[in-house]
Short mmCIF file of C-alpha atoms in Angstrom, two decimals:
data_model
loop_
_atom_site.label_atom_id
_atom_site.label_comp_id
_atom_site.label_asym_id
_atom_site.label_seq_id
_atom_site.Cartn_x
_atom_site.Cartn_y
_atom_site.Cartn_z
CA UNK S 122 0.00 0.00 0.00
CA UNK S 123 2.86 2.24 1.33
CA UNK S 124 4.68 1.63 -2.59
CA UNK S 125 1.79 2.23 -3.92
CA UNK S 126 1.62 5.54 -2.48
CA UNK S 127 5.01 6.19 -3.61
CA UNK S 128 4.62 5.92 -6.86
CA UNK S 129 1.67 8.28 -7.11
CA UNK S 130 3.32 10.86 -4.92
CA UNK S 131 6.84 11.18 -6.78
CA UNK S 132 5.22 11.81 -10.09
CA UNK S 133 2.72 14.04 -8.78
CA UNK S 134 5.27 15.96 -6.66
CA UNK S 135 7.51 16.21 -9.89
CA UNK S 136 4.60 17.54 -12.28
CA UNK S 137 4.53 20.25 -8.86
CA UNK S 138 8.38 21.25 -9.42
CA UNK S 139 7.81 21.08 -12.83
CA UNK S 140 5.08 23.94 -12.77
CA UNK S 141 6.54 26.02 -10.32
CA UNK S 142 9.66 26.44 -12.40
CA UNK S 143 7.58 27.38 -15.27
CA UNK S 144 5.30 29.98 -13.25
CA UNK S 145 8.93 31.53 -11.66
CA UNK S 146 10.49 31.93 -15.35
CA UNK S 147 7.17 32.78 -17.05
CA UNK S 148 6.98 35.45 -14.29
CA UNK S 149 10.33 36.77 -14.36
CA UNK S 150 10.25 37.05 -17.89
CA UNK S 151 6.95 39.39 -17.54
CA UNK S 152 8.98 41.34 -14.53
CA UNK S 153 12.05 42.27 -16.95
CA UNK S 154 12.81 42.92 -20.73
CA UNK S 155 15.89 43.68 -22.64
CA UNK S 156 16.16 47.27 -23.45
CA UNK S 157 16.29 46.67 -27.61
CA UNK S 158 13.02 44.88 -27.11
CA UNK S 159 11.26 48.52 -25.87
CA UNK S 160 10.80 51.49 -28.68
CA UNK S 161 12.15 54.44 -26.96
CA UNK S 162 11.18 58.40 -27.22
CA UNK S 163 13.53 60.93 -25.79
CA UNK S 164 11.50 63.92 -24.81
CA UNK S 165 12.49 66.99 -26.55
CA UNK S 166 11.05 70.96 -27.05
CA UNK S 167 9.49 71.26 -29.90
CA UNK S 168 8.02 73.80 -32.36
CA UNK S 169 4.77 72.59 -33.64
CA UNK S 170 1.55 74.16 -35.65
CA UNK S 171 -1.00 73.04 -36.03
CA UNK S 172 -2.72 74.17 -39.64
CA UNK S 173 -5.76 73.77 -41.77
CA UNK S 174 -5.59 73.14 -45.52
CA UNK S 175 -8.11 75.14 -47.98
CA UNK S 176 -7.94 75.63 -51.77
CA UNK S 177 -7.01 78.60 -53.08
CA UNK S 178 -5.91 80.13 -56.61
CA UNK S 179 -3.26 83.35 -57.96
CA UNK S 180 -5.22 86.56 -58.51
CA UNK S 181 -4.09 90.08 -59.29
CA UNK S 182 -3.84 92.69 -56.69
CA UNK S 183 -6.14 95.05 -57.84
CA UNK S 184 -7.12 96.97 -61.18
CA UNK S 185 -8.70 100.27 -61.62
CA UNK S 186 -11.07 100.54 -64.84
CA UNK S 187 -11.74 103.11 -66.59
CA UNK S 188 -15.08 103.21 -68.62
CA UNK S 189 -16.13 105.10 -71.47
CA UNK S 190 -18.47 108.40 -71.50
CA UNK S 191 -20.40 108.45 -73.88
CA UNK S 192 -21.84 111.98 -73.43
CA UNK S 193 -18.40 113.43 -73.98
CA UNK S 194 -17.96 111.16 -77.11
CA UNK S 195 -17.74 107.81 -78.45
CA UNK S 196 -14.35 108.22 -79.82
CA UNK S 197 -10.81 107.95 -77.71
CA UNK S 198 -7.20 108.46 -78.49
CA UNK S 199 -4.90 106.13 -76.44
CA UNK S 200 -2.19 107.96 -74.99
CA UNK S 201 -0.18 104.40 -73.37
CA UNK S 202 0.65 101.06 -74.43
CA UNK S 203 -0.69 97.27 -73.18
CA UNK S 204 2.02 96.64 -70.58
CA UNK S 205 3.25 100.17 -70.43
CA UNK S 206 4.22 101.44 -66.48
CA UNK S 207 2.17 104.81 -65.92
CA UNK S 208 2.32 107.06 -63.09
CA UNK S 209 -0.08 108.86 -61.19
CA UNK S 210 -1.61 111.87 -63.20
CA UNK S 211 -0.13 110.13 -66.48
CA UNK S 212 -2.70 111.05 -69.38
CA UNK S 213 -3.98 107.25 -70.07
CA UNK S 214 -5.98 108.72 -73.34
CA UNK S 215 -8.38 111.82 -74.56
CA UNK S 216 -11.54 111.78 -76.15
CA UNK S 217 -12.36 113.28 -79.67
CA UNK S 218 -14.29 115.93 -79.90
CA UNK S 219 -13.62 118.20 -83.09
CA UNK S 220 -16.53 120.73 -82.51
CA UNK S 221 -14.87 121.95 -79.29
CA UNK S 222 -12.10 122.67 -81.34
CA UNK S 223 -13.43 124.13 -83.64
CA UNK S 224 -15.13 126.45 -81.03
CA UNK S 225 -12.13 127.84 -79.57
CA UNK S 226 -10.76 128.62 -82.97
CA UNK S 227 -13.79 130.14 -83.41
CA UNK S 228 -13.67 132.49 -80.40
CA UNK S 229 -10.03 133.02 -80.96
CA UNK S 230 -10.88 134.66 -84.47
CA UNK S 231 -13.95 137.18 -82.89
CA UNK S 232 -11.19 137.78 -79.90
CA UNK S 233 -8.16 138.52 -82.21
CA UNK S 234 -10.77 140.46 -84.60
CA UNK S 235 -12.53 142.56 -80.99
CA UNK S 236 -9.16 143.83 -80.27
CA UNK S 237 -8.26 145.03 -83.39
CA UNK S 238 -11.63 146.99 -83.25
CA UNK S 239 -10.70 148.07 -79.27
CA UNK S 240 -7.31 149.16 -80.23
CA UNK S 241 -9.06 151.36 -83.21
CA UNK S 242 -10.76 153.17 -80.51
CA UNK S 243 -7.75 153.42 -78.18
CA UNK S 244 -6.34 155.17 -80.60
CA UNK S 245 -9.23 157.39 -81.57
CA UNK S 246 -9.54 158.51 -78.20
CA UNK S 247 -5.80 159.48 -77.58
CA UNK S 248 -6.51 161.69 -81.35
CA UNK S 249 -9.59 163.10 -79.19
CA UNK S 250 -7.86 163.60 -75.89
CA UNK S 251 -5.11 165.17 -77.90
CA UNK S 252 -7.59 167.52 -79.84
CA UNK S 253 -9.60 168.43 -76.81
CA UNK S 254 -6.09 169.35 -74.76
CA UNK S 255 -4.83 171.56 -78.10
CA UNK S 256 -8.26 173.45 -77.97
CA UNK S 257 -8.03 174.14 -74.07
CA UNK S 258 -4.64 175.09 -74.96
CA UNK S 259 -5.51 177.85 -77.52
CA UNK S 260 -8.65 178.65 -75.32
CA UNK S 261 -6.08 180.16 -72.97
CA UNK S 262 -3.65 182.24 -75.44
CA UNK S 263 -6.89 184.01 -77.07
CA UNK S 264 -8.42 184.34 -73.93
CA UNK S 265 -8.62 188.18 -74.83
CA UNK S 266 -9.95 188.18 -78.22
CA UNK S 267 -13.41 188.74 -78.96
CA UNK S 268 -16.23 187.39 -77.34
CA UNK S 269 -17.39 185.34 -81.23
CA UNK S 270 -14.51 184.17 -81.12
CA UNK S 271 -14.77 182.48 -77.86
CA UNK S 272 -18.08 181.06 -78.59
CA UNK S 273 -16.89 179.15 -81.63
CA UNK S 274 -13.84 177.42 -79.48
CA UNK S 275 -16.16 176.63 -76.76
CA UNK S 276 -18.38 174.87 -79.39
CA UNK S 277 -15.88 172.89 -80.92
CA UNK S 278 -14.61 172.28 -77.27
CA UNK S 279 -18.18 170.54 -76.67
CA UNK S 280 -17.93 168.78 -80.16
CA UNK S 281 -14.57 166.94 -79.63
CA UNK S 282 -15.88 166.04 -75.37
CA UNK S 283 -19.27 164.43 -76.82
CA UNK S 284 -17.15 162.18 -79.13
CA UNK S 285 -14.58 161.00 -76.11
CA UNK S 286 -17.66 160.55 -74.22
CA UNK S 287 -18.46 158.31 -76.93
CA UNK S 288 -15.58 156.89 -77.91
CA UNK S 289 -15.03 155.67 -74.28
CA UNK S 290 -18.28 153.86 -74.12
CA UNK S 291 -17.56 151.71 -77.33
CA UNK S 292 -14.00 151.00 -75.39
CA UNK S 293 -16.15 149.82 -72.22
CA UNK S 294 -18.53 147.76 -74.30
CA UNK S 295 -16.00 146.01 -76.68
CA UNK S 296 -14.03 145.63 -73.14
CA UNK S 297 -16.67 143.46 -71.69
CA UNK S 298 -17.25 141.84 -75.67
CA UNK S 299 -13.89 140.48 -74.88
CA UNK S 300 -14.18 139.29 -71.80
CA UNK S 301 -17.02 137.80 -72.26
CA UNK S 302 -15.37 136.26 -75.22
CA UNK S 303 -11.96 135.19 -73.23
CA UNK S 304 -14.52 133.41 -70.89
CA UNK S 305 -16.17 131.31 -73.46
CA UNK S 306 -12.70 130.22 -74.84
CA UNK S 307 -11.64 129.65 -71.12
CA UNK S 308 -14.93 127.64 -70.76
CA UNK S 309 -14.19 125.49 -74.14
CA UNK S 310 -10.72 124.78 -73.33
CA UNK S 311 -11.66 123.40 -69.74
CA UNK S 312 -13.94 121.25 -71.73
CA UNK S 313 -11.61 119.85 -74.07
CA UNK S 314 -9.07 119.73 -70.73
CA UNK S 315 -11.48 117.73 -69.38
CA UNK S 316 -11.54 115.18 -72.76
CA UNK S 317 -8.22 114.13 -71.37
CA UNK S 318 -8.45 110.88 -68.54
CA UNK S 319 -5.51 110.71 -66.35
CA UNK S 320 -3.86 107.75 -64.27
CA UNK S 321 -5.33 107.86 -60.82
CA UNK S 322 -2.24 106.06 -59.45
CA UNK S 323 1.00 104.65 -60.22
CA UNK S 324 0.33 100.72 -62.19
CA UNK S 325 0.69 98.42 -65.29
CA UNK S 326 -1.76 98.57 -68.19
CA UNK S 327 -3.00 95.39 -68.41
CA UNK S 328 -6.47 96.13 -70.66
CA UNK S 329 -6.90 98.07 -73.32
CA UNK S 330 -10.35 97.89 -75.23
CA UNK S 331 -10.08 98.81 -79.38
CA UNK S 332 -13.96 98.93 -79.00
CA UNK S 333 -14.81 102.17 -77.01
CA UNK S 334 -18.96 101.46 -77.67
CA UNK S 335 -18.53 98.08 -76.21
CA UNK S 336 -16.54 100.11 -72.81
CA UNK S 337 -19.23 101.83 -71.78
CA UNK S 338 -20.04 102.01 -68.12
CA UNK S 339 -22.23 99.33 -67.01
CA UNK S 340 -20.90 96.80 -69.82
CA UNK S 341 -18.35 94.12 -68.98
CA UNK S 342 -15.42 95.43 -70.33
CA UNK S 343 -13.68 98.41 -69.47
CA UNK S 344 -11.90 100.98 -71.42
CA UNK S 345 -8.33 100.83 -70.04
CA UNK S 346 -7.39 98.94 -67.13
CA UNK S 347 -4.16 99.93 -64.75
CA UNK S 348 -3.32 96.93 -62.33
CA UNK S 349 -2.19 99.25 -59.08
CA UNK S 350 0.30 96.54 -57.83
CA UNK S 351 1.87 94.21 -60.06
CA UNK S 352 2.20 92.00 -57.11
CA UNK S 353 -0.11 88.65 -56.24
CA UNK S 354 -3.05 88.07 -54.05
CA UNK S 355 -3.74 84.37 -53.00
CA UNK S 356 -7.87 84.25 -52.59
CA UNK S 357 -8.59 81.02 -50.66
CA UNK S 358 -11.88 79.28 -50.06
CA UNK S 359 -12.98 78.35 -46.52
CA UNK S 360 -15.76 75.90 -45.57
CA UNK S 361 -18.77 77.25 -42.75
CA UNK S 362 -16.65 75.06 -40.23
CA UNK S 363 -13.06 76.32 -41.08
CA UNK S 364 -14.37 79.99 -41.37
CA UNK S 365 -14.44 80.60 -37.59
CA UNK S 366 -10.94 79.08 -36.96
CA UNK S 367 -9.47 81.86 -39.70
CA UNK S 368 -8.69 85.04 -38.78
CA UNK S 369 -6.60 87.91 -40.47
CA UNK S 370 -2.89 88.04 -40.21
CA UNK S 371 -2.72 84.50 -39.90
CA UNK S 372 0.24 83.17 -41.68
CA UNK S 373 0.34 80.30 -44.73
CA UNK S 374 2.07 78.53 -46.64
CA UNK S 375 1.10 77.92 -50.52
CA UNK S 376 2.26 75.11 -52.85
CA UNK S 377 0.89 74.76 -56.25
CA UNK S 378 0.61 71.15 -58.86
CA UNK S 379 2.06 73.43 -61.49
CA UNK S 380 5.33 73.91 -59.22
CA UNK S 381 5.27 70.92 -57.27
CA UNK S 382 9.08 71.97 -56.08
CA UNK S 383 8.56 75.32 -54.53
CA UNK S 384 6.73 77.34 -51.76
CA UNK S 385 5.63 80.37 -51.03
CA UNK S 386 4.80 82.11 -47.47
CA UNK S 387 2.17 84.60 -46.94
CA UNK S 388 -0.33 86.59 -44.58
CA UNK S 389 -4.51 86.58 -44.62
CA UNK S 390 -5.50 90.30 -44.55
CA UNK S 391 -8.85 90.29 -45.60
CA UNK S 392 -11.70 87.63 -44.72
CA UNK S 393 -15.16 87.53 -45.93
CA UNK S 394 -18.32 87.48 -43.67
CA UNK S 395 -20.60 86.79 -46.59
CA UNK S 396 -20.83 83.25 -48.05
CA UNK S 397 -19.72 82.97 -51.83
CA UNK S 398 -21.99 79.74 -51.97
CA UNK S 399 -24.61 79.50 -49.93
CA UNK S 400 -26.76 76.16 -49.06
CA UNK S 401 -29.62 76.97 -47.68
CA UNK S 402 -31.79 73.64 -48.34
CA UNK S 403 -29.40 70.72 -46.83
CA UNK S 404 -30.22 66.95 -46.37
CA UNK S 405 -29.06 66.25 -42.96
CA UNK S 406 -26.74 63.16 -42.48
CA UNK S 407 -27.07 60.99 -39.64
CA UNK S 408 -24.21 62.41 -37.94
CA UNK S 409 -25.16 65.69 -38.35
CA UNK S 410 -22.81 66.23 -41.14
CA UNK S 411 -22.48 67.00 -44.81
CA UNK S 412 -19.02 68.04 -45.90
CA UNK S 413 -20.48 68.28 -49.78
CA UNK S 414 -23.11 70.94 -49.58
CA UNK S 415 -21.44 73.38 -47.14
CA UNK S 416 -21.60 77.41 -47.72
CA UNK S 417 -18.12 78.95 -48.38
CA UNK S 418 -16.19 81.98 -47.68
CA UNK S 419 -13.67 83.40 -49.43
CA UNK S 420 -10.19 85.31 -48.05
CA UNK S 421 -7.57 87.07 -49.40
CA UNK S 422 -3.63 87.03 -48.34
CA UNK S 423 -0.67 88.55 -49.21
CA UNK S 424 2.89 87.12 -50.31
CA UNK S 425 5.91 87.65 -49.09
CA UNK S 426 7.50 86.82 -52.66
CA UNK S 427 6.14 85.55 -55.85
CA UNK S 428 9.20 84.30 -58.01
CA UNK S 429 8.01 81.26 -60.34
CA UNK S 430 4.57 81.94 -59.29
CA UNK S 431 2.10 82.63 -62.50
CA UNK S 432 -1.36 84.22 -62.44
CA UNK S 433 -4.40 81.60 -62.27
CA UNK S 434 -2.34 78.97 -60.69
CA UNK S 435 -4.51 76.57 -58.43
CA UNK S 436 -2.82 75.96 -54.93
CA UNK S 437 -2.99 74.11 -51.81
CA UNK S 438 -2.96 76.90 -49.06
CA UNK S 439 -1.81 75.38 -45.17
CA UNK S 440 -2.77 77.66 -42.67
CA UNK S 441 -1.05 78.05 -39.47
CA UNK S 442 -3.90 78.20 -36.86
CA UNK S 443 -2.07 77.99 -33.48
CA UNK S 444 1.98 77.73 -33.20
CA UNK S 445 3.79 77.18 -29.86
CA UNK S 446 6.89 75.41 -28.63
CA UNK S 447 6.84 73.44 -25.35
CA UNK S 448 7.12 69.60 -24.48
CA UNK S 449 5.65 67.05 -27.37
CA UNK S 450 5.54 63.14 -27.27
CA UNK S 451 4.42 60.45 -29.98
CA UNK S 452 0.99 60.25 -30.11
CA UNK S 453 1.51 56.74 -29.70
CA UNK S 454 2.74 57.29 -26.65
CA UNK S 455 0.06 57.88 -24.71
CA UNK S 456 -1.92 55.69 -22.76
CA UNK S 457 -5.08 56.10 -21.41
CA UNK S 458 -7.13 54.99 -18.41
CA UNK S 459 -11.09 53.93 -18.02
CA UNK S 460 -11.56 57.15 -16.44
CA UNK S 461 -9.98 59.38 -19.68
CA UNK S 462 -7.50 60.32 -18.22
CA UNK S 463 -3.34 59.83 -19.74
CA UNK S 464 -0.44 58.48 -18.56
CA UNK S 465 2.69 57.47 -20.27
CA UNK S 466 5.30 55.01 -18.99
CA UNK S 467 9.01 56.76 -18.17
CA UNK S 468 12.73 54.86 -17.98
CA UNK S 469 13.54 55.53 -14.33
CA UNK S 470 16.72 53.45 -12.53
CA UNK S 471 16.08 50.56 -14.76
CA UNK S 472 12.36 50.37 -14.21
CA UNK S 473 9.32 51.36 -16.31
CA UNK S 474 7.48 54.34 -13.89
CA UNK S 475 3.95 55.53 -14.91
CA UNK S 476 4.12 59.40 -14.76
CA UNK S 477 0.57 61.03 -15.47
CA UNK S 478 0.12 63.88 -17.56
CA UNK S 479 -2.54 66.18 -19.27
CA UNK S 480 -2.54 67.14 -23.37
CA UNK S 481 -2.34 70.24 -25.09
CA UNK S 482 -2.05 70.95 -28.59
CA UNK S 483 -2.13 68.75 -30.78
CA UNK S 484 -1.25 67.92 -34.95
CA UNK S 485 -1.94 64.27 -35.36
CA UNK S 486 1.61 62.73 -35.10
CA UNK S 487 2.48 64.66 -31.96
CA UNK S 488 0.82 65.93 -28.62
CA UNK S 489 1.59 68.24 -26.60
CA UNK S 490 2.37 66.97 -22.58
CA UNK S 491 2.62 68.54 -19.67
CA UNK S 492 3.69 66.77 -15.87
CA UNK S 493 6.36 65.49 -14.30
CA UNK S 494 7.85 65.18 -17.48
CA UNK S 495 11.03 66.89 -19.09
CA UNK S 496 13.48 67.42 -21.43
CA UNK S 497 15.65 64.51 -22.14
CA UNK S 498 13.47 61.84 -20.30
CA UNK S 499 12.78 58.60 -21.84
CA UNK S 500 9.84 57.05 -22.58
CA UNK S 501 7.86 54.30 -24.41
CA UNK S 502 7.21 55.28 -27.63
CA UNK S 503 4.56 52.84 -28.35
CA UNK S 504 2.34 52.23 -25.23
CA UNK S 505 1.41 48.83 -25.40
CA UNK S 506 -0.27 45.97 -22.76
CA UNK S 507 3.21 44.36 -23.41
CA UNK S 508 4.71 47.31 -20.98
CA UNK S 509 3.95 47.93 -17.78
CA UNK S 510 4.58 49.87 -14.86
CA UNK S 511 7.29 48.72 -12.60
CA UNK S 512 8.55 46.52 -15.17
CA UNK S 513 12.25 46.13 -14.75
CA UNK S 514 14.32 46.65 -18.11
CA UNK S 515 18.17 45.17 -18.79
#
């Protein structure tokens, strides 16, 4: 009976050993890991932005047109060229008007014929003037002679003062004849100034219509066009949920399919608070979403250079919404708990710690930590259930 029990003891009490070796190395091998086994992060300060990506396309600056007046004439002389540079007050072109012309030549005939006429009578009344001073003159040396004789003087005396009395209200009238005339032409040639369009500031002509009638005000096509600024806008196109998130002076960066090896930096200045496109009928998704039938709003930035960059190009345009530098891990470094809240597992003495810490900003490869947590420590890059806290590392 005793053998018996022997032989089911020994074996039993083996199979025992047997397991408790393989618990103790099972366990131990769960308590440590080799070092090369475990991806590492070391915790550095970082730069990072986080940015929003909207289509956008090259537009010119901005043009002043100029239309046609058609109650001046339908006719224009171009004073520049397509492409020339003009400067503010530069005469861009005149319109034709031959009958104002041919009024001032018109008024400068009865002008130059008026003063002919007035210097006739000038010169009649110095004759007068001298004839009346001759007869006061002899009035004085016969002064003694008889009394007929007096009487005849002092008629002619009257005679010669009625004329000059005359004489100087023909000078009076064909003095206001002439400026009344000298007016007129003054009027006509501000007229035909005023046929003459200047540049209202330095540009580039860009336009330049052969077909006046078809330039009149209201129409689609101007005159003469003068491009202000020969530099770039980029206009962008923003989506009713990415329109609150932009705001002016934001900076971005554009790239464009036609250039695929360049980029170009620039600042929003304007943003619009009216949609382009607006949906007002929408068929609501189940998720309360429909990226396809969104309103959109348009913005306008500037460029801090433009080299290789055409007009009309269609771009990509990444906007930097929020930019700071401070403490950034792996996304995949972060663990969480049941109760949301993050932890990520430090290389302390040999050990694996737990260290909790809260988020900040984020970009989708990296997030922003902050704890007991600092520059140079290292961490598990890629939290897993095959690390754990107080796990001992060779």
């Amino acid at each position: 009976m005793k053998k018996r029990i022997l032989m089911v003891a020994v074996p039993f009490c083996l199979i025992i050993s047997l397991l408790v070796v393989s618990l103790t190395v099972f366990s131990n091998d769960r308590a440590s890991s080799s070092a090369a086994d475990i991806p590492y992060y070391k915790v550095e300060s970082k730069k990072l932005k986080k940015t929003m990506l909207v289509p956008g396309v090259v537009k010119e600056n901005h043009k002043e047109h100029y239309y046609l007046d058609s109650t001046i004439s339908n006719k224009v002389t171009f004073n520049v060229n397509l492409d020339d540079d003009v400067k503010k007050g530069q005469l861009l072109y005149s319109y034709e008007s031959p009958e104002l012309q041919s009024e001032v030549n018109s008024i400068e005939l009865q002008i130059e014929k008026m003063n002919l006429e007035y210097n006739e009578l000038l010169n009649k009344k110095d004759e007068l003037n001298a004839q009346y001073e001759k007869i006061e003159r002899e009035t004085e040396e016969e002064s003694k002679e008889e009394s007929d004789e007096k009487d005849q003087e002092s008629e002619e005396k009257n005679l010669v003062k009625g004329e000059l009395e005359d004489i100087q209200h023909q000078i009076n009238l064909k003095d206001n004849d002439l400026k009344s005339l000298n007016n007129s032409k003054d009027s006509t040639i501000e007229k035909i100034e005023n046929l003459n369009v200047y540049s209202k500031d330095d540009g580039k002509v860009t336009e330049i219509n052969e077909n006046p009638l078809s330039a009149i005000e209201g129409n689609s096509e101007p005159l003469i066009s003068i491009m202000k600024d020969t530099s770039f806008v980029i206009e962008g196109s923003a989506t009713e949920l990415q329109r609150p998130q932009i705001k002016e002076g934001m900076r971005y960066k554009v790239t464009a399919k036609a250039a695929p090896d360049q980029s170009w930096e620039g600042e929003i200045t304007t943003i619009s608070d009216k949609p382009e496109t607006l949906n007002e009928n929408i068929e609501v998704q189940e998720d309360n979403t429909n990226t396809n039938n969104l309103s959109t709003f348009s913005f306008t930035g500037k460029l801090d250079s433009q080299d290789n960059l055409m007009l009309g190009f269609h771009v990509s345009i990444e906007i930097t919404l929020d930019e700071q530098e401070g403490l950034f891990i792996p996304d995949s470094a972060l663990y969480n708990t049941i109760d949301d809240k993050n932890y990520i597992l430090a290389l302390k003495d040999n050990r694996l710690e737990k260290v909790n810490v809260t988020t900040g900003m984020a970009n989708g490869e990296f997030i922003e930590v902050h704890g007991d947590v600092k520059i140079g420590d290292v961490i598990v890059e890629e939290a897993s259930t095959e690390f754990s806290e107080g796990m001992e590392v060779e």
